[in-house]
Amino acid sequence: MKFITATILTVLLAFIAGILSFSPWWGFAITSFLVAILVHQKGWKAFLSGFLGLFLLWAGLAWWIDMQNNSLLSSKIAAILPLGGNSVLLILVTGFVGGLVSGLAAITGSYLRVSSHK
Amino acid sequence: MRIVPFLVSAVATAGLVYALNRPLGSLPMAAGKFLSPQYGFWQNAEPASKSFDEELSFSGLKGKAEVYFDDRLVPHVFAENDEDLYFIQGYLHAKFRLFQMDLQTRAAAGRASEFAGAKAINFDKEQRRLGMVFAAENALKEIEKDPVSKAAFDAYTSGINAYIGSLREADIPIEYKLMNVKPEKWSNLRSALLLKMMAKMLSSGTEHDLAYTNAKAVFMPEELNKLYPQVPDSLLPIVPKGTVFEKPAIIPVQPASADSLYFGKKDTVSVKEISRPNENNGSNNWVVSGSKTQSGAPILCNDPHLEMSLPSIWYEIQLQTPVSNAYGVSIPGAPFIIIGFNDSIAWGVTNSQRDVKDYYEIRFKDKTRKEYWFNNQWTAARLQVEEIKVKGGAVVFDTVAYTVYGPVMYDESFQGTDSSGRGRNLALRWTAHDPSNEGFTFYKLNRAKNYDDYVNAIATFQCPGQNFVFASKNGDIALWQQGKFPARWKGQGLYVMPGEDSSYMWQGFIPQPENPHAKNPERGYLQSGNQRPADSAYPYFIPGTYLTARAITIDNKLAAMTSITPADMMKLQNDYFNTTAEDVRPLLMRYVQMDELNATDKKYLDLIKKWDLNASADSKEQTIYNHWWGMVTYGIWYYYANGLDSLTRAKMVKPTDQTILEMIIKDSSCLNVKLKGKTVKWNIVTSSLKVTSGFFELRLKKGNGLEWYKTNHPAIYHIADASRNSLLPFARTKLHIGGNNDIINAVKGSHGPSWRMIVHMTTPTEAYAVYPGGQSGNPGSKFYDSFVDKWVEGQYNKLWFMREGDKTDKNVKWVMKFKKG
C-alpha cells in the first residue's frame, strides 16, 4: 500500500513541480525526496517508488505527446542523439533518466528518515 | 549509522542532476532538461491536429485585428491601421520563425560565437570589420527619420517583443534548447541588421578585387581583358539591345597616376576572405505583356536563387488594412512584403550583380593604427574596439580602424599578413555603409497602384542593387535595375586602389534616372537572370559578377512564346535546358580527336552527341557533360596560367564558363597543350574526355549511378547547420530534382529557386507560388517542410488572395483574434 501511495504521490508532485514556472527542470528531485521522507519505505523500495513514479510520468507524457505528433520530432531527435531514429527507445531513455534522478532522490530521503529516527 | 548511505546517495543524486545539467557529448544542450517532457524538446512536438485559434490582447495594439490562417498555415492579416498590421506581422514572424531571426541578426552583427563558440570567432571578426553594425546603425538613423517608416518598424519590433515576452521557457524553439542559448529581445537595429545581411549576401561578393589584383600582378593588360572581359559577345542584356542611352550626367576622370600606381602595379595580396557570399546567389525574373498572353493580361514571374535553408528565408503572408492589401513573401526579421502583388501591381527582384565594394590600401603611421597617411598628412583613424562574446570561452577583443573610406577590413591583426610577413591594410568603400532605408521601398511597393508609384517606391533603394520587375493591371510592364552605383572611370575599382590620397575615391554616383531600365518594349517581354544590365552602349563602366547563359535561355524561350498562360510559365520556371551546353557541345565534337578515343571514351561521347541538352534529375548526360566541360575549363585555365604555382593560381579566379567558351570560339589554339616546346598528342578536349570516361567507369563499377542529382546533391539544410552534418535530421537531402546555376531551374546543391512565383494580372488576380520549406520553423511541426515535395516536383500552390467577405469561407482553418488590452 505504501509503495503505491508513494509512487502516486511521486507522480503527482513531480507533475506539479513541472508546471511551476519558478521550478527548475529537476524540481521533481526535491518532491521525490520529500515523498520518501513522508511515506517512509526501506531504501530499495523507496528507490523503486521514486524511479517508477518518474519513469511512468516522463515516459507516459513523452508517449502521449509523441502519439499526437505522429513521432515526427522524436524520430528526428532520436537520429541526432543518436538512438538510430527510434522513437520508442527515446521515450524509454526519457523515462529512465527521469526515473534514475527521482529514484536516487527518493533513496536519499529514505535514508534521512532513518537517520533522523535514531 | 545511515548517515553514510544518506550522504552517498545525496551526493549521487546531486552529481547526476549536475551531470544532466551539462552538455551531452558534442551537443551543447543540458541533457536532463532537454529530455524532460515538461521543459525539453518534447514540448516542441506539435500535435498534428493543433489548433491555431487564439484570442490575444496586447497594450501595444491600437485596435482590433484578425488573422485568418488557411490550410497551408498562411496568415491573412486584417488590421485597422498600419501599426497594428506590422505589430501582428512581427508577432507572427516571432511565433513561427523566432530562432532564425535571432540567429541571423546576431550572426550579421558578428555575434555567431555566442551560438557556435570559438570556431566562429574569425567569422565574427570579419563581420565586424565589414562594418555590418556600422552599416545597420547608419540605416537605422534613416529608418527613424521618416515618421511613417519609424512607426512601421517600431510596431513590428513591439510585435516581436510581445511574443517573446509571452514565451514560457518550455515553449522556446527547439534550436535554443539544443544550443543552450536564450532568445534575445528585438530592436529596430536588428531589423536593420537583417537588411544588411541581405546587402552582404547580394552585394559584397559581386566583385573580385583581390583576385583580380593578383591576376594583374602576373598577366599583361591584354591578357586580363581576354580572361576577364567586361561585355560577353553573346550577351542578351536586361535593357533590350539597341536602346539609346542619354548623355551621362557624370564623366569620371582617371587619376594621372593610374598607369603607374594602379594599372601597372604588380603587387599581390594574400588576404583570405572568411565568409564570401555564395557565387550562385542570383535569380530569374521576367514579365510578359498582354500582347503575348492568352488572357491579354500581363504575367509576372520571379524566382530568387538563394541558399535554401530550413526554415526558409521566406514567410508567406497577406497584409490588409482598409487602405492597403498585399500578398507575397516577407523575410522574418523585417516588416513588409518583399516579393508579391497587390490589387493593382505585382513586383519581383533579381540581383544586379554590380560591383559596389572597393578596397583601398592604407598606410598607417605605426602599429597602433591611430593615424594613416591621407592627402599629404597623418590623419586620425577612428578606432572601434569590438567585444566578441564566445560561448564556453573568454571574450575576444578586436580593434577596427575606420578611415575616410570606411573600416579597415584586413590588416596585420586580421588576415592581412602575406607570406613574406608584410602587413597589408585594406580599407573598404561599400555602398551598404551609406545611410539608406531599403525597407521603406517595400512599404511603398506594397501600396503602389501604377508605374509611377513603382518608380517612386524603388528610386530610394540603394543597396543591394536589384532588378525590380513590374506589371500592372492597366497593362504596363517594366524592369529597372535600381541601386546606388558609383560612376567609375574605366577600370576603377577592379583592383585594390591606392588609398593615400583622395584621387582614387569615387567621384560621384550614377544619377538614379540613368539606371538601366525599360518599359513596355515592343517585343512584349522583359527579363533578367543576373546578366549585365546593358550592352556596351551604356555610357558607364559597370563591373560586376554577371552570368550570361541563364538570361539567354529565358530570352530565347520568351521570344518564341505566344498566347502564354500561367501553366506555360510554370513549365518555364522549371525548365532544364542547358544553353551553355548547346554552345559548348559543337566545340567538343569538333575538337575531340576521334582517332585517339577507345571504345569506352566513344560510349560517353555518344551519350553527349545524342543528349537532349536537358539537365534533368536523371540525366546521365548532364553529369558527363558537367565533368567533361569542367575539365576543359580547368585545363585551359591551368594551361593559360602555366608557369604559375598553384598557390598563386588559387589566389586568382578562374574565368567564367562563358568567357572560356568564347575564347575557344575565337582561337582554338588554347586547346593545345605544349610541354617543353612540343605539342602534346592529346588536346585538352580529348584528354578531358579520357579522364571523364575513366572516372565514370570507376564510379559505375562501384555501383554508383551517373544520374545528375546524385552528383549535384540537391538538399536543404537546417539554417544553423553550418557543418551540414550536425543537424541532418532537420534537413531534406537527396532531393530528386535537376538544374544548375546556369539553368533556369537553378538548383545547385543547397542553392536554388527559394521562391517561385507567377502572378497573372487578371481581375481577380490569379497567382501561384511555392517555396522549398514550410510556414512553421519548428522541426516538430508538420508545417516545417510541407511545401518541399511540391517544390521538387515543380508544382505550385494556388494563392488565396483573401477578401473582406471571405471571413467565413471554408478556406479559413484557424482564426487568431487580436485586441488592445
Tab-separated table of N, CA and C in Angstrom, chain B residues 142-242:
chain	number	residue	atom	x	y	z
B	142	GLU	N	18.299	56.529	-40.758
B	142	GLU	CA	17.455	56.852	-41.906
B	142	GLU	C	16.033	56.306	-41.703
B	143	ILE	N	15.955	55.091	-41.173
B	143	ILE	CA	14.662	54.448	-40.916
B	143	ILE	C	13.835	55.295	-39.951
B	144	GLU	N	14.516	55.841	-38.944
B	144	GLU	CA	13.782	56.551	-37.896
B	144	GLU	C	13.587	58.029	-38.208
B	145	LYS	N	14.125	58.484	-39.321
B	145	LYS	CA	13.964	59.884	-39.726
B	145	LYS	C	12.545	60.133	-40.220
B	146	ASP	N	12.001	59.173	-40.936
B	146	ASP	CA	10.674	59.338	-41.512
B	146	ASP	C	9.636	58.782	-40.521
B	147	PRO	N	8.652	59.616	-40.125
B	147	PRO	CA	7.706	59.148	-39.094
B	147	PRO	C	6.889	57.922	-39.508
B	148	VAL	N	6.527	57.818	-40.774
B	148	VAL	CA	5.740	56.655	-41.224
B	148	VAL	C	6.587	55.388	-41.146
B	149	SER	N	7.821	55.526	-41.596
B	149	SER	CA	8.736	54.403	-41.554
B	149	SER	C	9.023	54.001	-40.113
B	150	LYS	N	9.299	54.988	-39.272
B	150	LYS	CA	9.608	54.709	-37.864
B	150	LYS	C	8.439	53.990	-37.194
B	151	ALA	N	7.224	54.472	-37.471
B	151	ALA	CA	6.047	53.861	-36.844
B	151	ALA	C	5.920	52.391	-37.252
B	152	ALA	N	6.179	52.109	-38.518
B	152	ALA	CA	6.052	50.724	-39.001
B	152	ALA	C	7.098	49.824	-38.343
B	153	PHE	N	8.349	50.285	-38.317
B	153	PHE	CA	9.411	49.471	-37.706
B	153	PHE	C	9.196	49.332	-36.200
B	154	ASP	N	8.773	50.429	-35.537
B	154	ASP	CA	8.509	50.363	-34.094
B	154	ASP	C	7.438	49.322	-33.783
B	155	ALA	N	6.358	49.368	-34.571
B	155	ALA	CA	5.246	48.447	-34.331
B	155	ALA	C	5.698	47.006	-34.557
B	156	TYR	N	6.487	46.809	-35.603
B	156	TYR	CA	6.996	45.472	-35.917
B	156	TYR	C	7.831	44.930	-34.748
B	157	THR	N	8.730	45.779	-34.260
B	157	THR	CA	9.574	45.382	-33.120
B	157	THR	C	8.718	45.066	-31.896
B	158	SER	N	7.704	45.917	-31.620
B	158	SER	CA	6.832	45.667	-30.461
B	158	SER	C	6.130	44.321	-30.599
B	159	GLY	N	5.716	43.995	-31.798
B	159	GLY	CA	5.022	42.724	-32.012
B	159	GLY	C	5.925	41.539	-31.704
B	160	ILE	N	7.173	41.609	-32.156
B	160	ILE	CA	8.119	40.523	-31.870
B	160	ILE	C	8.320	40.408	-30.365
B	161	ASN	N	8.534	41.551	-29.723
B	161	ASN	CA	8.798	41.509	-28.284
B	161	ASN	C	7.572	41.086	-27.487
B	162	ALA	N	6.379	41.387	-28.009
B	162	ALA	CA	5.165	40.929	-27.334
B	162	ALA	C	5.147	39.401	-27.330
B	163	TYR	N	5.565	38.808	-28.431
B	163	TYR	CA	5.610	37.345	-28.469
B	163	TYR	C	6.693	36.804	-27.536
B	164	ILE	N	7.895	37.379	-27.641
B	164	ILE	CA	8.997	36.888	-26.795
B	164	ILE	C	8.600	37.012	-25.325
B	165	GLY	N	7.922	38.128	-24.976
B	165	GLY	CA	7.507	38.345	-23.593
B	165	GLY	C	6.499	37.317	-23.119
B	166	SER	N	5.745	36.743	-24.047
B	166	SER	CA	4.702	35.789	-23.650
B	166	SER	C	5.213	34.354	-23.618
B	167	LEU	N	6.486	34.159	-23.994
B	167	LEU	CA	7.031	32.802	-24.103
B	167	LEU	C	7.330	32.189	-22.746
B	168	ARG	N	6.833	30.981	-22.515
B	168	ARG	CA	7.312	30.222	-21.372
B	168	ARG	C	8.607	29.537	-21.791
B	169	GLU	N	9.438	29.233	-20.806
B	169	GLU	CA	10.727	28.623	-21.141
B	169	GLU	C	10.535	27.328	-21.933
B	170	ALA	N	9.483	26.599	-21.571
B	170	ALA	CA	9.250	25.318	-22.233
B	170	ALA	C	8.874	25.493	-23.706
B	171	ASP	N	8.407	26.719	-24.061
B	171	ASP	CA	7.921	26.941	-25.428
B	171	ASP	C	8.981	27.465	-26.388
B	172	ILE	N	10.171	27.773	-25.893
B	172	ILE	CA	11.151	28.361	-26.816
B	172	ILE	C	11.502	27.346	-27.903
B	173	PRO	N	11.815	27.850	-29.096
B	173	PRO	CA	12.118	26.946	-30.209
B	173	PRO	C	13.198	25.920	-29.853
B	174	ILE	N	13.090	24.780	-30.424
B	174	ILE	CA	13.937	23.643	-30.064
B	174	ILE	C	15.430	23.922	-30.277
B	175	GLU	N	15.743	24.772	-31.250
B	175	GLU	CA	17.158	25.045	-31.514
B	175	GLU	C	17.831	25.712	-30.310
B	176	TYR	N	17.080	26.584	-29.622
B	176	TYR	CA	17.637	27.205	-28.413
B	176	TYR	C	17.965	26.138	-27.382
B	177	LYS	N	17.081	25.144	-27.278
B	177	LYS	CA	17.296	24.085	-26.304
B	177	LYS	C	18.520	23.245	-26.691
B	178	LEU	N	18.639	22.957	-27.977
B	178	LEU	CA	19.785	22.176	-28.452
B	178	LEU	C	21.098	22.923	-28.226
B	179	MET	N	21.052	24.241	-28.449
B	179	MET	CA	22.289	25.016	-28.379
B	179	MET	C	22.495	25.651	-27.020
B	180	ASN	N	21.514	25.482	-26.151
B	180	ASN	CA	21.601	26.041	-24.813
B	180	ASN	C	21.812	27.561	-24.859
B	181	VAL	N	20.965	28.237	-25.609
B	181	VAL	CA	21.022	29.692	-25.766
B	181	VAL	C	19.618	30.220	-25.472
B	182	LYS	N	19.518	31.487	-25.105
B	182	LYS	CA	18.210	32.092	-24.832
B	182	LYS	C	17.852	33.109	-25.918
B	183	PRO	N	16.558	33.254	-26.224
B	183	PRO	CA	16.160	34.283	-27.189
B	183	PRO	C	16.507	35.670	-26.672
B	184	GLU	N	16.732	36.575	-27.583
B	184	GLU	CA	17.086	37.939	-27.200
B	184	GLU	C	16.030	38.901	-27.727
B	185	LYS	N	15.768	39.949	-26.943
B	185	LYS	CA	14.739	40.934	-27.337
B	185	LYS	C	15.075	41.571	-28.683
B	186	TRP	N	14.028	41.990	-29.383
B	186	TRP	CA	14.205	42.593	-30.699
B	186	TRP	C	14.369	44.096	-30.579
B	187	SER	N	14.898	44.713	-31.628
B	187	SER	CA	15.000	46.178	-31.711
B	187	SER	C	14.980	46.555	-33.185
B	188	ASN	N	14.721	47.825	-33.460
B	188	ASN	CA	14.747	48.272	-34.860
B	188	ASN	C	16.127	48.045	-35.481
B	189	LEU	N	17.156	48.155	-34.645
B	189	LEU	CA	18.522	47.934	-35.157
B	189	LEU	C	18.662	46.514	-35.700
B	190	ARG	N	17.996	45.579	-35.059
B	190	ARG	CA	18.118	44.199	-35.526
B	190	ARG	C	17.429	44.016	-36.878
B	191	SER	N	16.325	44.728	-37.106
B	191	SER	CA	15.709	44.680	-38.443
B	191	SER	C	16.666	45.277	-39.468
B	192	ALA	N	17.328	46.366	-39.072
B	192	ALA	CA	18.305	46.980	-39.974
B	192	ALA	C	19.445	45.992	-40.252
B	193	LEU	N	19.847	45.261	-39.224
B	193	LEU	CA	20.917	44.266	-39.402
B	193	LEU	C	20.504	43.185	-40.392
B	194	LEU	N	19.238	42.803	-40.317
B	194	LEU	CA	18.765	41.771	-41.235
B	194	LEU	C	18.850	42.262	-42.683
B	195	LEU	N	18.470	43.522	-42.892
B	195	LEU	CA	18.543	44.072	-44.251
B	195	LEU	C	20.000	44.173	-44.705
B	196	LYS	N	20.900	44.418	-43.762
B	196	LYS	CA	22.323	44.466	-44.122
B	196	LYS	C	22.876	43.062	-44.385
B	197	MET	N	22.275	42.061	-43.737
B	197	MET	CA	22.647	40.686	-44.054
B	197	MET	C	22.342	40.412	-45.531
B	198	MET	N	21.172	40.908	-45.982
B	198	MET	CA	20.818	40.746	-47.390
B	198	MET	C	21.796	41.529	-48.267
B	199	ALA	N	22.185	42.716	-47.797
B	199	ALA	CA	23.135	43.530	-48.569
B	199	ALA	C	24.464	42.795	-48.714
B	200	LYS	N	24.891	42.153	-47.627
B	200	LYS	CA	26.151	41.412	-47.704
B	200	LYS	C	26.003	40.232	-48.673
B	201	MET	N	24.902	39.496	-48.503
B	201	MET	CA	24.661	38.316	-49.323
B	201	MET	C	24.711	38.657	-50.810
B	202	LEU	N	24.154	39.829	-51.176
B	202	LEU	CA	23.929	40.129	-52.586
B	202	LEU	C	24.847	41.196	-53.178
B	203	SER	N	25.626	41.888	-52.331
B	203	SER	CA	26.446	42.940	-52.928
B	203	SER	C	27.866	42.982	-52.387
B	204	SER	N	28.259	41.971	-51.600
B	204	SER	CA	29.649	42.011	-51.148
B	204	SER	C	30.495	40.951	-51.839
B	205	GLY	N	29.827	40.046	-52.579
B	205	GLY	CA	30.588	39.036	-53.312
B	205	GLY	C	30.514	39.271	-54.814
B	206	THR	N	30.051	40.456	-55.206
B	206	THR	CA	29.880	40.732	-56.634
B	206	THR	C	31.090	41.480	-57.192
B	207	GLU	N	32.213	41.271	-56.555
B	207	GLU	CA	33.471	41.834	-57.054
B	207	GLU	C	34.554	40.792	-56.843
B	208	HIS	N	35.653	40.942	-57.596
B	208	HIS	CA	36.796	40.040	-57.436
B	208	HIS	C	38.061	40.871	-57.269
B	209	ASP	N	37.947	41.986	-56.541
B	209	ASP	CA	39.056	42.941	-56.462
B	209	ASP	C	40.377	42.295	-56.034
B	210	LEU	N	40.312	41.437	-55.023
B	210	LEU	CA	41.556	40.839	-54.521
B	210	LEU	C	42.122	39.845	-55.531
B	211	ALA	N	41.242	39.000	-56.084
B	211	ALA	CA	41.684	38.009	-57.065
B	211	ALA	C	42.199	38.700	-58.334
B	212	TYR	N	41.519	39.758	-58.768
B	212	TYR	CA	41.959	40.477	-59.967
B	212	TYR	C	43.298	41.175	-59.722
B	213	THR	N	43.475	41.678	-58.506
B	213	THR	CA	44.748	42.321	-58.175
B	213	THR	C	45.887	41.311	-58.333
B	214	ASN	N	45.621	40.092	-57.884
B	214	ASN	CA	46.641	39.045	-58.025
B	214	ASN	C	46.852	38.657	-59.484
B	215	ALA	N	45.778	38.667	-60.256
B	215	ALA	CA	45.916	38.357	-61.682
B	215	ALA	C	46.694	39.464	-62.393
B	216	LYS	N	46.420	40.697	-61.994
B	216	LYS	CA	47.100	41.845	-62.618
B	216	LYS	C	48.613	41.769	-62.399
B	217	ALA	N	49.006	41.153	-61.271
B	217	ALA	CA	50.433	41.068	-60.964
B	217	ALA	C	51.161	40.126	-61.919
B	218	VAL	N	50.435	39.199	-62.559
B	218	VAL	CA	51.119	38.236	-63.427
B	218	VAL	C	50.727	38.327	-64.903
B	219	PHE	N	49.567	38.883	-65.199
B	219	PHE	CA	49.135	38.939	-66.596
B	219	PHE	C	49.320	40.341	-67.179
B	220	MET	N	49.487	40.380	-68.507
B	220	MET	CA	49.567	41.661	-69.217
B	220	MET	C	48.141	42.195	-69.388
B	221	PRO	N	48.011	43.525	-69.575
B	221	PRO	CA	46.667	44.106	-69.700
B	221	PRO	C	45.798	43.422	-70.748
B	222	GLU	N	46.360	43.066	-71.913
B	222	GLU	CA	45.520	42.447	-72.945
B	222	GLU	C	45.103	41.033	-72.547
B	223	GLU	N	45.952	40.376	-71.765
B	223	GLU	CA	45.579	39.057	-71.260
B	223	GLU	C	44.434	39.177	-70.249
B	224	LEU	N	44.521	40.205	-69.417
B	224	LEU	CA	43.457	40.425	-68.433
B	224	LEU	C	42.117	40.648	-69.130
B	225	ASN	N	42.150	41.427	-70.193
B	225	ASN	CA	40.918	41.687	-70.949
B	225	ASN	C	40.333	40.412	-71.542
B	226	LYS	N	41.241	39.510	-71.908
B	226	LYS	CA	40.800	38.259	-72.502
B	226	LYS	C	40.223	37.324	-71.442
B	227	LEU	N	40.878	37.288	-70.276
B	227	LEU	CA	40.428	36.384	-69.209
B	227	LEU	C	39.198	36.910	-68.475
B	228	TYR	N	39.148	38.221	-68.324
B	228	TYR	CA	38.042	38.822	-67.569
B	228	TYR	C	37.397	39.965	-68.360
B	229	PRO	N	36.756	39.644	-69.478
B	229	PRO	CA	36.184	40.717	-70.310
B	229	PRO	C	34.970	41.350	-69.637
B	230	GLN	N	34.696	42.579	-69.995
B	230	GLN	CA	33.553	43.276	-69.390
B	230	GLN	C	32.218	42.923	-70.045
B	231	VAL	N	32.227	42.808	-71.388
B	231	VAL	CA	30.952	42.543	-72.072
B	231	VAL	C	31.063	41.251	-72.882
B	232	PRO	N	30.335	40.201	-72.492
B	232	PRO	CA	30.403	38.964	-73.268
B	232	PRO	C	29.783	39.127	-74.657
B	233	ASP	N	30.324	38.383	-75.639
B	233	ASP	CA	29.856	38.502	-77.022
B	233	ASP	C	28.376	38.155	-77.162
B	234	SER	N	27.938	37.151	-76.397
B	234	SER	CA	26.587	36.643	-76.623
B	234	SER	C	25.560	37.253	-75.672
B	235	LEU	N	25.950	38.336	-75.006
B	235	LEU	CA	25.065	38.954	-74.017
B	235	LEU	C	23.685	39.309	-74.570
B	236	LEU	N	22.651	38.937	-73.821
B	236	LEU	CA	21.321	39.481	-74.072
B	236	LEU	C	20.964	40.292	-72.829
B	237	PRO	N	21.201	41.593	-72.863
B	237	PRO	CA	21.097	42.407	-71.643
B	237	PRO	C	19.653	42.585	-71.172
B	238	ILE	N	19.515	43.119	-69.954
B	238	ILE	CA	18.188	43.376	-69.395
B	238	ILE	C	17.472	44.425	-70.236
B	239	VAL	N	18.183	45.510	-70.483
B	239	VAL	CA	17.638	46.557	-71.343
B	239	VAL	C	17.868	46.115	-72.785
B	240	PRO	N	16.795	45.944	-73.565
B	240	PRO	CA	16.969	45.370	-74.911
B	240	PRO	C	18.094	46.036	-75.710
B	241	LYS	N	18.810	45.204	-76.447
B	241	LYS	CA	19.905	45.699	-77.288
B	241	LYS	C	19.408	46.805	-78.195
B	242	GLY	N	20.259	47.778	-78.463
B	242	GLY	CA	19.882	48.836	-79.376
B	242	GLY	C	19.222	50.016	-78.671
